[in-house]
Coordinates of C-alpha atoms and ligand atoms in Angstrom, one line a residue:
Chain J
X12 CA 55.6 -125.4 -112.9
X13 CA 57.6 -127.1 -115.7
X14 CA 55.5 -125.7 -118.5
X15 CA 56.0 -122.2 -117.3
X16 CA 59.7 -122.7 -116.8
X17 CA 60.1 -124.1 -120.3
X18 CA 58.1 -121.1 -121.7
X19 CA 60.7 -118.8 -120.0
X20 CA 63.6 -120.9 -121.4
X21 CA 62.3 -120.6 -124.9
X22 CA 61.0 -117.0 -124.6
X23 CA 63.7 -115.8 -127.1
X24 CA 62.8 -118.3 -129.8
X25 CA 60.9 -117.1 -132.9
X26 CA 58.8 -120.3 -132.9
X27 CA 59.8 -121.9 -136.2
X28 CA 62.5 -124.2 -137.4
X29 CA 64.4 -126.6 -135.3
X30 CA 65.6 -126.5 -131.7
X31 CA 69.4 -125.9 -131.3
X32 CA 71.7 -127.7 -128.8
X33 CA 71.8 -124.5 -126.7
X34 CA 68.1 -124.2 -126.5
X35 CA 67.8 -127.8 -125.5
X36 CA 70.5 -127.6 -122.8
X37 CA 68.6 -125.0 -120.9
X38 CA 65.4 -127.0 -121.3
X39 CA 67.1 -130.2 -120.1
X40 CA 68.3 -128.4 -116.9
X41 CA 64.7 -127.5 -116.1
X42 CA 63.4 -131.0 -116.8
X43 CA 66.1 -132.5 -114.6
X44 CA 65.2 -130.2 -111.7
X45 CA 61.5 -130.9 -112.1
X46 CA 62.0 -134.7 -112.0
X47 CA 64.4 -134.6 -109.0
X48 CA 61.9 -132.4 -107.2
X49 CA 59.4 -135.1 -107.9
X50 CA 61.6 -137.7 -106.3
X51 CA 62.6 -139.5 -109.5
X52 CA 65.9 -141.3 -108.7
X53 CA 68.9 -139.2 -109.9
X54 CA 70.3 -142.0 -112.1
X55 CA 66.9 -142.6 -113.7
X56 CA 66.7 -138.8 -114.3
X57 CA 70.1 -138.8 -116.1
X58 CA 69.0 -141.6 -118.5
X59 CA 65.6 -140.0 -119.0
X60 CA 67.0 -136.6 -119.8
X61 CA 69.5 -138.1 -122.3
X62 CA 66.6 -139.8 -124.0
X63 CA 64.5 -136.6 -124.1
X64 CA 67.5 -134.6 -125.3
X65 CA 67.9 -137.0 -128.3
X66 CA 64.3 -136.4 -129.4
X67 CA 64.4 -132.7 -128.6
X68 CA 67.5 -131.7 -130.5
X69 CA 66.5 -131.0 -134.1
X70 CA 62.8 -131.5 -133.1
X71 CA 60.6 -129.7 -135.6
X72 CA 58.8 -127.0 -133.7
X73 CA 55.3 -127.6 -135.0
X74 CA 53.4 -124.6 -136.2
X75 CA 50.6 -125.2 -133.7
X76 CA 52.9 -125.6 -130.7
X77 CA 55.4 -123.3 -129.0
X78 CA 58.9 -124.8 -128.5
X79 CA 58.1 -125.2 -124.8
X80 CA 55.0 -127.2 -125.7
X81 CA 56.9 -129.3 -128.1
X82 CA 59.4 -130.3 -125.4
X83 CA 56.7 -130.9 -122.8
X84 CA 54.9 -133.2 -125.2
X85 CA 58.1 -135.2 -125.7
X86 CA 58.6 -135.4 -122.0
X87 CA 55.0 -136.5 -121.4
X88 CA 55.2 -139.1 -124.1
X89 CA 58.5 -140.5 -122.8
X90 CA 57.2 -140.5 -119.2
X91 CA 54.0 -142.2 -120.1
X92 CA 55.7 -144.9 -122.1
X93 CA 58.2 -145.5 -119.3
X94 CA 55.5 -145.8 -116.7
X95 CA 54.0 -148.6 -118.7
X96 CA 51.0 -149.8 -120.5
X97 CA 47.5 -149.5 -119.0
X98 CA 46.9 -153.3 -119.2
X99 CA 48.7 -154.6 -116.2
X100 CA 46.2 -157.0 -114.6
X101 CA 46.4 -159.7 -112.0
X102 CA 47.2 -162.9 -113.8
X103 CA 46.3 -166.3 -112.4
X104 CA 47.5 -169.7 -113.8
X105 CA 44.1 -171.4 -113.3
X106 CA 45.4 -173.4 -110.4
X107 CA 42.9 -173.2 -107.5
X108 CA 43.4 -171.3 -105.3
X109 CA 45.2 -168.5 -107.0
X110 CA 47.8 -167.0 -104.6
X111 CA 48.8 -163.3 -104.3
X112 CA 51.5 -162.2 -101.9
X113 CA 52.2 -158.7 -100.8
X114 CA 55.7 -157.4 -99.8
X115 CA 57.3 -154.1 -99.1
X116 CA 59.0 -151.8 -96.6
X117 CA 57.5 -150.9 -93.2
X118 CA 54.4 -148.8 -93.3
X119 CA 54.0 -148.7 -97.1
X120 CA 50.3 -149.8 -96.9
X121 CA 50.5 -153.6 -97.4
X122 CA 47.8 -154.7 -94.9
X123 CA 45.4 -152.1 -96.2
X124 CA 46.2 -153.1 -99.8
X125 CA 45.6 -156.8 -99.0
X126 CA 42.1 -156.0 -97.8
X127 CA 41.5 -153.6 -100.7
X128 CA 42.5 -156.4 -103.2
X129 CA 40.3 -158.9 -101.4
X130 CA 37.4 -156.4 -101.8
X131 CA 38.2 -155.9 -105.5
X132 CA 38.4 -159.6 -106.2
X133 CA 35.1 -160.3 -104.5
X134 CA 33.5 -157.7 -106.7
X135 CA 35.0 -159.6 -109.6
X136 CA 33.2 -162.7 -108.5
X137 CA 36.0 -164.4 -106.6
X138 CA 35.9 -165.9 -103.1
X139 CA 39.1 -164.5 -101.5
X140 CA 40.7 -165.7 -98.3
X141 CA 43.0 -163.2 -96.5
X142 CA 46.1 -164.7 -94.8
X143 CA 47.7 -162.9 -91.8
X144 CA 51.4 -163.5 -92.4
X145 CA 52.7 -160.7 -90.2
X146 CA 53.6 -162.3 -86.8
X147 CA 55.9 -159.5 -85.7
X148 CA 54.1 -156.1 -85.6
X149 CA 52.0 -155.7 -82.5
X150 CA 48.3 -156.4 -83.4
X151 CA 49.0 -156.8 -87.1
X152 CA 46.8 -159.9 -87.2
X153 CA 44.1 -158.1 -85.3
X154 CA 44.3 -155.3 -87.9
X155 CA 43.8 -157.7 -90.8
X156 CA 41.0 -159.5 -89.0
X157 CA 39.3 -156.2 -88.3
X158 CA 39.5 -155.3 -92.0
X159 CA 38.2 -158.8 -92.9
X160 CA 35.2 -158.4 -90.6
X161 CA 34.5 -155.0 -92.1
X162 CA 34.4 -156.6 -95.6
X163 CA 32.9 -159.8 -94.4
X164 CA 35.8 -161.7 -96.0
X165 CA 37.4 -164.5 -94.0
X166 CA 40.9 -164.1 -92.6
X167 CA 43.1 -167.1 -91.8
X168 CA 45.5 -166.4 -88.9
X169 CA 47.0 -169.8 -88.2
X170 CA 48.4 -171.2 -85.0
X171 CA 52.1 -171.1 -86.1
X172 CA 54.5 -168.3 -85.4
X173 CA 56.3 -169.1 -88.7
X174 CA 55.0 -167.0 -91.6
X175 CA 56.1 -169.8 -94.0
X176 CA 54.0 -172.3 -92.2
X177 CA 51.1 -169.8 -92.0
X178 CA 51.2 -169.3 -95.7
X179 CA 51.1 -173.0 -96.4
X180 CA 48.3 -173.6 -94.0
X181 CA 46.4 -170.7 -95.4
X182 CA 46.5 -172.2 -98.9
X183 CA 45.3 -175.5 -97.4
X184 CA 42.5 -173.7 -95.6
X185 CA 41.4 -172.0 -98.8
X186 CA 41.0 -175.5 -100.4
X187 CA 39.1 -176.7 -97.4
X188 CA 36.8 -173.6 -97.4
X189 CA 36.5 -173.6 -101.2
X190 CA 38.0 -170.1 -101.5
X191 CA 39.5 -169.6 -104.9
X192 CA 42.1 -166.9 -104.2
X193 CA 44.5 -166.4 -101.3
X194 CA 45.9 -163.0 -100.5
X195 CA 48.9 -163.2 -98.2
X196 CA 49.8 -160.1 -96.1
X197 CA 53.4 -160.1 -95.0
X198 CA 55.4 -158.1 -92.4
X199 CA 57.1 -154.9 -93.5
X200 CA 60.8 -155.6 -93.9
X201 CA 64.0 -153.8 -94.8
X202 CA 65.8 -154.9 -98.0
X203 CA 69.0 -154.9 -96.0
X204 CA 67.5 -157.3 -93.4
X205 CA 69.0 -160.6 -94.6
X206 CA 66.9 -162.8 -92.3
X207 CA 63.6 -161.1 -93.3
X208 CA 64.5 -161.1 -97.0
X209 CA 65.2 -164.8 -96.8
X210 CA 61.9 -165.3 -95.0
X211 CA 60.1 -163.6 -97.9
X212 CA 61.9 -165.8 -100.4
X213 CA 60.9 -168.9 -98.3
X214 CA 57.3 -167.9 -98.2
X215 CA 57.4 -167.5 -102.0
X216 CA 59.0 -171.0 -102.4
X217 CA 56.5 -172.6 -100.1
X218 CA 53.3 -171.4 -101.9
X219 CA 54.5 -170.4 -105.3
X220 CA 52.3 -167.3 -105.7
X221 CA 50.7 -166.5 -109.0
X222 CA 51.5 -162.8 -108.3
X223 CA 53.8 -161.1 -105.9
X224 CA 53.1 -157.4 -105.5
X225 CA 55.5 -154.9 -104.0
X226 CA 53.7 -152.1 -102.2
X227 CA 55.5 -148.8 -102.5
X228 CA 54.6 -145.5 -100.7
X229 CA 54.2 -142.7 -103.2
X230 CA 56.2 -140.3 -101.0
X231 CA 59.3 -142.5 -101.0
X232 CA 62.4 -140.6 -102.1
X233 CA 65.7 -141.7 -103.8
X234 CA 65.8 -144.9 -101.7
X235 CA 62.9 -146.4 -103.7
X236 CA 65.3 -147.7 -106.3
X237 CA 67.6 -149.4 -103.8
X238 CA 64.8 -151.1 -102.0
X239 CA 63.0 -152.2 -105.2
X240 CA 66.1 -153.6 -106.8
X241 CA 66.8 -155.7 -103.7
X242 CA 63.2 -156.9 -103.5
X243 CA 63.3 -157.7 -107.2
X244 CA 66.5 -159.8 -106.8
X245 CA 65.5 -161.6 -103.7
X246 CA 61.7 -162.1 -104.3
X247 CA 61.3 -161.3 -108.0
X248 CA 58.0 -159.5 -107.6
X249 CA 55.6 -159.3 -110.6
X250 CA 54.1 -155.9 -110.2
X251 CA 53.8 -152.8 -107.9
X252 CA 51.1 -151.1 -106.0
X253 CA 51.8 -147.4 -105.3
X254 CA 50.0 -146.1 -102.3
X255 CA 48.9 -142.8 -100.7
X256 CA 48.4 -141.2 -104.1
X257 CA 45.5 -139.2 -102.5
X258 CA 48.2 -136.9 -101.1
X259 CA 50.3 -134.4 -102.9
X260 CA 53.5 -136.5 -103.3
X261 CA 54.6 -136.2 -106.9
X262 CA 55.3 -139.9 -106.9
X263 CA 58.6 -140.0 -108.9
X264 CA 59.5 -143.2 -107.0
X265 CA 56.9 -144.9 -109.2
X266 CA 58.9 -144.0 -112.3
X267 CA 62.2 -145.0 -110.7
X268 CA 60.9 -148.4 -109.5
X269 CA 59.3 -149.2 -112.9
X270 CA 62.4 -148.1 -114.9
X271 CA 64.9 -149.9 -112.8
X272 CA 63.1 -153.2 -112.2
X273 CA 61.0 -153.3 -115.4
X274 CA 58.0 -154.4 -113.3
X275 CA 54.6 -152.9 -114.2
X276 CA 52.6 -150.7 -111.8
X277 CA 49.3 -152.4 -111.4
X278 CA 47.3 -150.4 -108.8
X279 CA 47.2 -147.1 -107.1
X280 CA 46.1 -146.7 -103.5
X281 CA 44.1 -143.5 -103.2
X282 CA 42.9 -143.5 -99.6
X283 CA 42.4 -145.3 -96.4
X284 CA 39.0 -146.8 -97.2
X285 CA 38.8 -150.3 -98.5
X286 CA 37.4 -149.3 -101.9
X287 CA 40.2 -146.8 -102.5
X288 CA 42.2 -148.9 -105.0
X289 CA 42.3 -147.9 -108.7
X290 CA 43.8 -149.3 -111.8
X291 CA 47.1 -147.5 -112.4
X292 CA 47.0 -144.8 -115.2
X293 CA 50.5 -144.1 -116.6
X294 CA 49.4 -140.9 -118.4
X295 CA 47.9 -139.4 -115.2
X296 CA 51.0 -140.4 -113.3
X297 CA 53.2 -138.7 -115.9
X298 CA 51.3 -135.4 -115.5
X299 CA 51.5 -135.7 -111.8
X300 CA 55.2 -136.3 -111.7
X301 CA 55.8 -133.2 -113.9
X302 CA 53.7 -131.2 -111.4
Chain S
X16 CA 82.4 -141.3 -103.9
X17 CA 86.1 -141.4 -104.6
X18 CA 88.1 -140.1 -101.7
X19 CA 91.3 -139.7 -103.7
X20 CA 93.2 -136.4 -104.0
X21 CA 91.7 -134.8 -107.1
X22 CA 89.1 -132.2 -106.8
X23 CA 88.1 -132.4 -110.4
X24 CA 84.8 -132.0 -112.1
X25 CA 84.0 -135.6 -111.7
X26 CA 84.5 -135.3 -107.9
X27 CA 82.0 -132.4 -107.7
X28 CA 79.5 -134.1 -109.9
X29 CA 79.7 -137.3 -107.8
X30 CA 79.3 -135.3 -104.7
X31 CA 76.2 -133.6 -106.0
X32 CA 74.8 -137.1 -106.9
X33 CA 75.5 -138.4 -103.4
X34 CA 73.7 -135.5 -101.8
X35 CA 70.8 -135.6 -104.2
X36 CA 70.7 -139.4 -103.6
X37 CA 70.4 -138.7 -99.9
X38 CA 67.2 -136.7 -100.5
X39 CA 68.7 -133.3 -99.6
X40 CA 66.9 -131.8 -102.7
X41 CA 68.4 -130.7 -106.0
X42 CA 68.2 -126.9 -105.5
X43 CA 69.6 -127.1 -101.9
X44 CA 72.4 -129.4 -103.2
X45 CA 73.4 -126.9 -105.9
X46 CA 73.7 -124.1 -103.3
X47 CA 75.6 -126.3 -100.9
X48 CA 78.1 -127.6 -103.4
X49 CA 78.6 -124.1 -105.0
X50 CA 79.4 -122.7 -101.5
X51 CA 81.6 -125.7 -100.8
X52 CA 83.6 -125.2 -104.0
X53 CA 84.1 -121.6 -103.0
X54 CA 85.2 -122.6 -99.5
X55 CA 87.5 -125.3 -100.9
X56 CA 89.2 -122.7 -103.1
X57 CA 89.5 -120.0 -100.5
X58 CA 90.7 -122.3 -97.8
X59 CA 92.8 -124.3 -100.2
X60 CA 91.3 -127.5 -98.9
X61 CA 93.9 -130.1 -100.0
X62 CA 91.9 -133.1 -101.1
X63 CA 88.5 -134.9 -101.2
X64 CA 88.8 -136.1 -97.6
X65 CA 89.2 -132.5 -96.4
X66 CA 86.3 -131.3 -98.5
X67 CA 84.0 -134.0 -97.1
X68 CA 85.1 -133.2 -93.6
X69 CA 84.3 -129.6 -94.1
X70 CA 80.9 -130.4 -95.7
X71 CA 80.0 -132.8 -92.8
X72 CA 80.8 -130.0 -90.4
X73 CA 78.7 -127.5 -92.4
X74 CA 75.7 -129.9 -92.5
X75 CA 76.0 -130.7 -88.8
X76 CA 75.9 -127.0 -88.0
X77 CA 72.4 -126.8 -89.6
X78 CA 71.1 -128.7 -86.5
X79 CA 70.9 -127.2 -83.1
X80 CA 72.8 -129.5 -80.8
X81 CA 72.0 -127.4 -77.7
X82 CA 68.3 -127.8 -77.9
X83 CA 66.8 -128.9 -74.5
X84 CA 65.3 -132.4 -74.7
X85 CA 61.5 -131.7 -74.8
X86 CA 60.8 -135.2 -73.7
X87 CA 62.7 -134.7 -70.4
X88 CA 61.2 -131.3 -69.4
X89 CA 58.4 -133.0 -67.4
X90 CA 55.7 -132.8 -66.6
X91 CA 54.8 -132.4 -70.2
X92 CA 52.1 -133.6 -72.6
X93 CA 53.3 -134.5 -76.1
X94 CA 51.1 -135.0 -79.1
X95 CA 52.6 -137.4 -81.6
X96 CA 51.6 -136.6 -85.2
X97 CA 52.4 -137.3 -88.8
X98 CA 51.3 -138.8 -92.1
X99 CA 50.3 -142.5 -92.4
X100 CA 52.7 -145.2 -91.6
X101 CA 55.7 -143.1 -90.5
X102 CA 56.1 -144.9 -87.2
X103 CA 54.2 -142.8 -84.7
X104 CA 52.7 -145.6 -82.6
X105 CA 56.0 -147.5 -82.5
X106 CA 57.8 -144.3 -81.5
X107 CA 55.4 -143.6 -78.7
X108 CA 56.1 -147.1 -77.4
X109 CA 59.8 -146.6 -77.7
X110 CA 59.7 -143.2 -75.9
X111 CA 57.5 -144.7 -73.2
X112 CA 60.0 -147.5 -72.7
X113 CA 63.0 -145.1 -72.6
X114 CA 61.3 -142.8 -70.1
X115 CA 60.1 -145.7 -67.8
X116 CA 63.6 -147.1 -67.8
X117 CA 64.9 -143.7 -66.7
X118 CA 62.5 -143.8 -63.8
X119 CA 60.1 -141.3 -65.2
X120 CA 56.3 -141.8 -64.8
X121 CA 54.5 -142.1 -68.1
X122 CA 50.9 -142.0 -69.3
X123 CA 49.8 -142.9 -72.8
X124 CA 46.7 -141.7 -74.7
X125 CA 45.3 -143.8 -77.4
X126 CA 44.3 -141.0 -79.7
X127 CA 44.0 -143.1 -82.9
X128 CA 40.4 -143.9 -82.8
X129 CA 40.1 -144.5 -86.5
X130 CA 42.5 -147.2 -87.9
X131 CA 41.8 -150.9 -87.4
X132 CA 43.6 -152.3 -84.3
X133 CA 45.4 -149.0 -83.6
X134 CA 44.2 -149.2 -79.9
X135 CA 45.3 -152.9 -79.7
X136 CA 48.7 -152.0 -81.1
X137 CA 49.3 -149.2 -78.5
X138 CA 48.0 -151.5 -75.7
X139 CA 50.8 -153.9 -76.5
X140 CA 53.4 -151.2 -76.3
X141 CA 51.9 -149.8 -73.1
X142 CA 52.1 -153.3 -71.6
X143 CA 55.7 -153.8 -72.8
X144 CA 56.7 -150.5 -71.3
X145 CA 54.8 -151.1 -68.1
X146 CA 52.8 -147.9 -68.4
X147 CA 49.1 -147.0 -68.1
X148 CA 47.1 -146.1 -71.2
X149 CA 43.9 -144.1 -71.6
X150 CA 41.6 -145.3 -74.3
X151 CA 38.1 -145.3 -75.7
X152 CA 36.3 -147.5 -78.2
X153 CA 37.3 -147.3 -81.9
X154 CA 35.3 -144.6 -83.6
X155 CA 35.3 -142.3 -80.5
X156 CA 36.1 -138.7 -81.0
X157 CA 39.9 -138.3 -80.6
X158 CA 39.2 -135.0 -78.8
X159 CA 37.3 -137.0 -76.2
X160 CA 40.3 -139.4 -75.7
X161 CA 42.6 -136.4 -75.5
X162 CA 40.3 -134.8 -72.9
X163 CA 40.3 -138.1 -70.8
X164 CA 44.0 -138.5 -71.0
X165 CA 44.8 -134.9 -70.0
X166 CA 42.3 -135.1 -67.1
X167 CA 44.0 -138.2 -65.9
X168 CA 47.5 -136.6 -66.3
X169 CA 46.3 -133.6 -64.3
X170 CA 45.3 -135.9 -61.5
X171 CA 48.2 -138.4 -61.5
X172 CA 50.9 -135.9 -62.7
X173 CA 53.1 -138.2 -64.8
X174 CA 56.4 -136.8 -65.9
X175 CA 55.5 -137.6 -69.5
X176 CA 52.2 -138.0 -71.2
X177 CA 52.3 -139.1 -74.9
X178 CA 49.2 -138.9 -77.0
X179 CA 49.3 -141.1 -80.2
X180 CA 47.2 -139.8 -83.1
X181 CA 45.9 -141.3 -86.3
X182 CA 48.1 -141.0 -89.4
X183 CA 46.7 -138.4 -91.8
X184 CA 47.7 -136.7 -95.0
X185 CA 48.6 -133.0 -94.5
X186 CA 46.4 -132.4 -97.6
X187 CA 43.2 -133.3 -95.8
X188 CA 41.8 -130.1 -94.4
X189 CA 39.2 -132.0 -92.3
X190 CA 41.9 -134.2 -90.7
X191 CA 44.2 -131.3 -90.0
X192 CA 41.3 -129.5 -88.4
X193 CA 40.6 -132.5 -86.3
X194 CA 44.2 -132.5 -85.1
X195 CA 44.0 -128.8 -84.3
X196 CA 40.9 -129.5 -82.2
X197 CA 42.9 -132.2 -80.3
X198 CA 45.7 -129.8 -79.6
X199 CA 43.2 -127.1 -78.6
X200 CA 41.5 -129.4 -76.1
X201 CA 44.8 -130.6 -74.7
X202 CA 46.1 -127.1 -74.2
X203 CA 42.9 -125.9 -72.7
X204 CA 42.6 -128.7 -70.2
X205 CA 46.2 -129.6 -69.4
X206 CA 48.0 -128.1 -66.3
X207 CA 51.3 -129.3 -67.9
X208 CA 52.6 -127.7 -71.1
X209 CA 51.5 -129.3 -74.4
X210 CA 54.1 -130.0 -77.1
X211 CA 53.7 -131.4 -80.6
X212 CA 56.1 -133.9 -82.2
X213 CA 56.1 -134.7 -85.9
X214 CA 57.2 -138.2 -86.8
X215 CA 58.8 -138.5 -90.3
X216 CA 60.0 -141.5 -92.2
X217 CA 63.6 -141.2 -93.3
X218 CA 62.7 -142.8 -96.7
X219 CA 60.5 -139.8 -97.5
X220 CA 61.5 -137.6 -100.4
X221 CA 60.7 -134.0 -101.1
X222 CA 57.1 -134.3 -100.1
X223 CA 58.5 -134.4 -96.5
X224 CA 59.0 -130.7 -96.7
X225 CA 55.4 -130.1 -97.6
X226 CA 54.3 -132.4 -94.8
X227 CA 56.4 -130.6 -92.2
X228 CA 55.3 -127.2 -93.4
X229 CA 51.6 -128.1 -93.2
X230 CA 51.8 -129.8 -89.8
X231 CA 53.9 -126.8 -88.5
X232 CA 51.4 -124.3 -89.9
X233 CA 48.5 -126.2 -88.2
X234 CA 50.1 -126.9 -84.9
X235 CA 53.3 -124.9 -84.4
X236 CA 55.4 -128.0 -83.9
X237 CA 58.1 -128.3 -81.2
X238 CA 60.2 -131.1 -82.6
X239 CA 60.7 -133.9 -85.0
X240 CA 61.5 -137.6 -84.8
X241 CA 63.1 -139.2 -87.9
X242 CA 62.4 -143.0 -88.1
X243 CA 63.6 -146.0 -90.2
X244 CA 67.2 -144.8 -90.3
X245 CA 68.2 -148.4 -90.0
X246 CA 67.4 -148.8 -93.7
X247 CA 69.5 -147.4 -96.5
X248 CA 67.7 -144.0 -96.8
X249 CA 69.8 -141.2 -95.3
X250 CA 67.0 -139.0 -94.3
X251 CA 68.4 -135.9 -96.1
X252 CA 64.9 -134.4 -96.2
X253 CA 65.5 -133.5 -92.6
X254 CA 68.1 -131.0 -93.7
X255 CA 65.5 -129.1 -95.8
X256 CA 62.9 -129.3 -93.0
X257 CA 65.3 -128.1 -90.3
X258 CA 66.7 -125.3 -92.5
X259 CA 63.2 -124.0 -93.2
X260 CA 61.5 -124.6 -89.8
X261 CA 64.4 -124.7 -87.4
X262 CA 62.9 -127.5 -85.3
X263 CA 65.0 -129.8 -83.2
X264 CA 65.3 -133.5 -84.1
X265 CA 64.4 -135.0 -80.7
X266 CA 65.2 -138.7 -81.4
X267 CA 65.8 -141.1 -84.3
X268 CA 64.2 -144.5 -84.9
X269 CA 66.6 -147.2 -85.9
X270 CA 64.5 -150.3 -85.8
X271 CA 61.3 -151.9 -84.7
X272 CA 62.1 -152.9 -81.1
X273 CA 61.6 -150.9 -77.9
X274 CA 65.4 -150.3 -77.7
X275 CA 65.6 -148.8 -81.2
X276 CA 65.3 -145.2 -80.3
X277 CA 68.5 -143.1 -80.2
X278 CA 69.4 -139.4 -79.5
X279 CA 70.0 -137.4 -82.7
X280 CA 73.7 -136.6 -83.1
X281 CA 74.3 -134.0 -85.8
X282 CA 77.9 -135.1 -86.6
X283 CA 76.9 -138.7 -87.1
X284 CA 73.9 -137.8 -89.2
X285 CA 76.0 -135.4 -91.4
X286 CA 78.8 -138.0 -91.8
X287 CA 76.2 -140.6 -93.1
X288 CA 74.8 -138.0 -95.5
X289 CA 78.1 -137.3 -97.2
X290 CA 78.8 -141.0 -97.4
Ligands
GTP415 N1 45.9 -141.8 -97.3 C1 46.2 -143.1 -97.5 N2 46.6 -143.8 -96.5 C2 46.9 -145.1 -96.7 C3 46.8 -145.7 -98.0 N3 47.2 -147.0 -97.9 C4 47.5 -147.2 -96.6 N4 47.3 -146.1 -95.9 C5 47.5 -145.9 -94.5 O1 48.9 -146.0 -94.2 C6 49.1 -146.5 -92.9 C7 49.9 -147.8 -93.0 O2 49.1 -148.8 -93.6 P1 49.3 -150.4 -93.3 O3 48.4 -151.1 -94.2 O4 49.2 -150.6 -91.9 O5 50.8 -150.5 -93.8 P2 51.7 -151.8 -93.8 O6 52.6 -151.8 -95.0 O7 50.9 -153.0 -93.7 O8 52.6 -151.6 -92.5 P3 53.6 -152.6 -91.8 O9 52.8 -153.9 -91.8 O10 53.9 -152.1 -90.5 O11 54.8 -152.7 -92.7 C8 47.7 -146.7 -92.3 O12 47.4 -145.6 -91.6 C9 46.8 -146.8 -93.5 O13 45.4 -146.4 -93.3 C10 46.4 -144.9 -99.1 O14 46.3 -145.2 -100.3 N5 46.1 -143.6 -98.8
GTP416 N1 62.9 -150.5 -89.6 C1 62.1 -149.7 -88.9 N2 60.8 -149.8 -88.9 C2 60.1 -148.9 -88.1 C3 60.7 -147.9 -87.4 N3 59.7 -147.2 -86.7 C4 58.6 -147.8 -87.0 N4 58.8 -148.9 -87.9 C5 57.8 -149.8 -88.5 O1 57.0 -149.0 -89.3 C6 55.7 -149.6 -89.4 C7 54.7 -148.6 -89.1 O2 54.8 -148.2 -87.7 P1 53.6 -147.5 -86.9 O3 54.1 -147.2 -85.6 O4 52.4 -148.4 -87.0 O5 53.3 -146.2 -87.8 P2 52.2 -145.1 -87.6 O6 52.8 -143.8 -88.0 O7 51.7 -145.2 -86.2 O8 51.1 -145.6 -88.6 P3 49.6 -145.1 -88.7 O9 49.1 -144.9 -87.3 O10 48.9 -146.1 -89.5 O11 49.7 -143.8 -89.4 C8 55.7 -150.8 -88.4 O12 56.0 -151.9 -89.1 C9 56.9 -150.4 -87.5 O13 57.4 -151.6 -86.9 C10 62.1 -147.8 -87.4 O14 62.8 -146.9 -86.8 N5 62.8 -148.7 -88.2
MG417 MG1 51.0 -154.5 -92.2
MG418 MG1 49.8 -145.4 -85.5

């Protein structure tokens, strides 16, 4: 792992004084490799390594730490800071009902996350209504309805085949049923699918969500940046949910998405069950990315 | 990537970036580019275009283009496996459609007895393809559905039997054991040979190698399908997987409709990787 590799890099050092340029070069190579192996986007890696290098060159090797430990600490601090504060929470304007909309690439975990969020909100004392906005995927609406039944949370499915209309009607239904937060599940879509990205923007314009969450699979590779940037431009999401963190994917995509879009990561999906949603912890994610 | 004449340091760095950006993996990319610089020098490759051609050729050769199509070897039973959300159910639907159009008889097995509306989802695909599907209630033992499906296949002898399975993380020992049991039952009961196909998402990063290794160790896979190549991800992780495990890429997924299943063409795939 990175700690061990850095120990090897610095094996020749006497452990006092400052780190030289040459010492740091070798260390930066190891850090670059570790981050790329963790699926951090290569452009983000370049910027990140440049930042770490600045801090590492001339870094005082503390008496109590080896040079390798000094560099690791710098890397962890920078990663944790980049991954964002621990206070990213769902923010509602006070308008009733509050509206949350989920977007993302196919198969990332949106429908499951919609149900998990509804579950969380009910535990927080809210009365959520799930809205089945995916009219394309076979049995997508059945899927959300089944999850709603499991949670005993109502699901609005609408009569329209237009997701914009379903979203609007879903919000009206929430008012009628006195539900105070609406969670809109949308179809998976490619950021290069012009029609579908326009649809997402139209749903947003129609119901003005308080929060739009992009759902990103933790095992996504270099493409995470391209997709996130496009979603940020077309839909301007507010925060991210990273899913499938119960696996062994290092999750570098999370760092890339955060760094490139500036949007906070709010939640971590950690399993298929409907209670498997956690607050995102940047320090834990930083350690995970470093392996 | 500039395709101009100069093979300067910037060209080689840009090329490394392109390949890393395609998810080929940093260590593999360093090896590939080092070897390529060497070839470029020894063969006096004249310019960037020549180097990229040479590279595309090298990458294409990593894939076995003579592998027999395991979907056409009928009668055959194929277990479709992979981690959550990669496109297994959709791929089963597409393969069923392709086979039915080619005049082959098809039977589907609804082996995902876990996820909400998984059975309903496959039902719709079965209906679209015009093929029968064997199913049980949600929550049933997937081994039982497998058993039923294979029994029916033994009776009706379809050319192709496809068994959809629930998505699962390769890190879950219980779920991998469940899948091994499904395979064991299928092989024990089936008159036709039983093959296993791993469905991987082209947007997957380096974790894809870990996925493929674990599924291969558990099931001794026969092939791969790479989905969502209609996006911007190049699917370079398939290079690492094929290098290590030597499996054929049986089909690629390029969209969400029944027609969006294509043969895997190494030259085209390699071209797209080098941009
Ligand atoms: N292990 C694990 N599986 C997850 C997690 N979140 C979702 N899944 C699984 O991932 C698969 C896809 O989840 P969905 O909720 O259907 O994904 P989606 O984004 O709605 O898919 P589309 O609507 O087709 O784009 C399912 O098998 C889920 O059970 C998670 O945090 N961990
Ligand atoms: N763009 C695109 N989307 C695809 C492709 N293949 C599948 N999908 C989509 O990916 C999502 C997930 O597909 P599924 O077939 O449900 O995936 P799965 O592996 O069966 O998922 P689980 O059973 O939950 O593990 C759906 O929205 C599909 O329409 C493809 O080749 N291109
Ligand atoms: Mg969905
Ligand atoms: Mg499925």
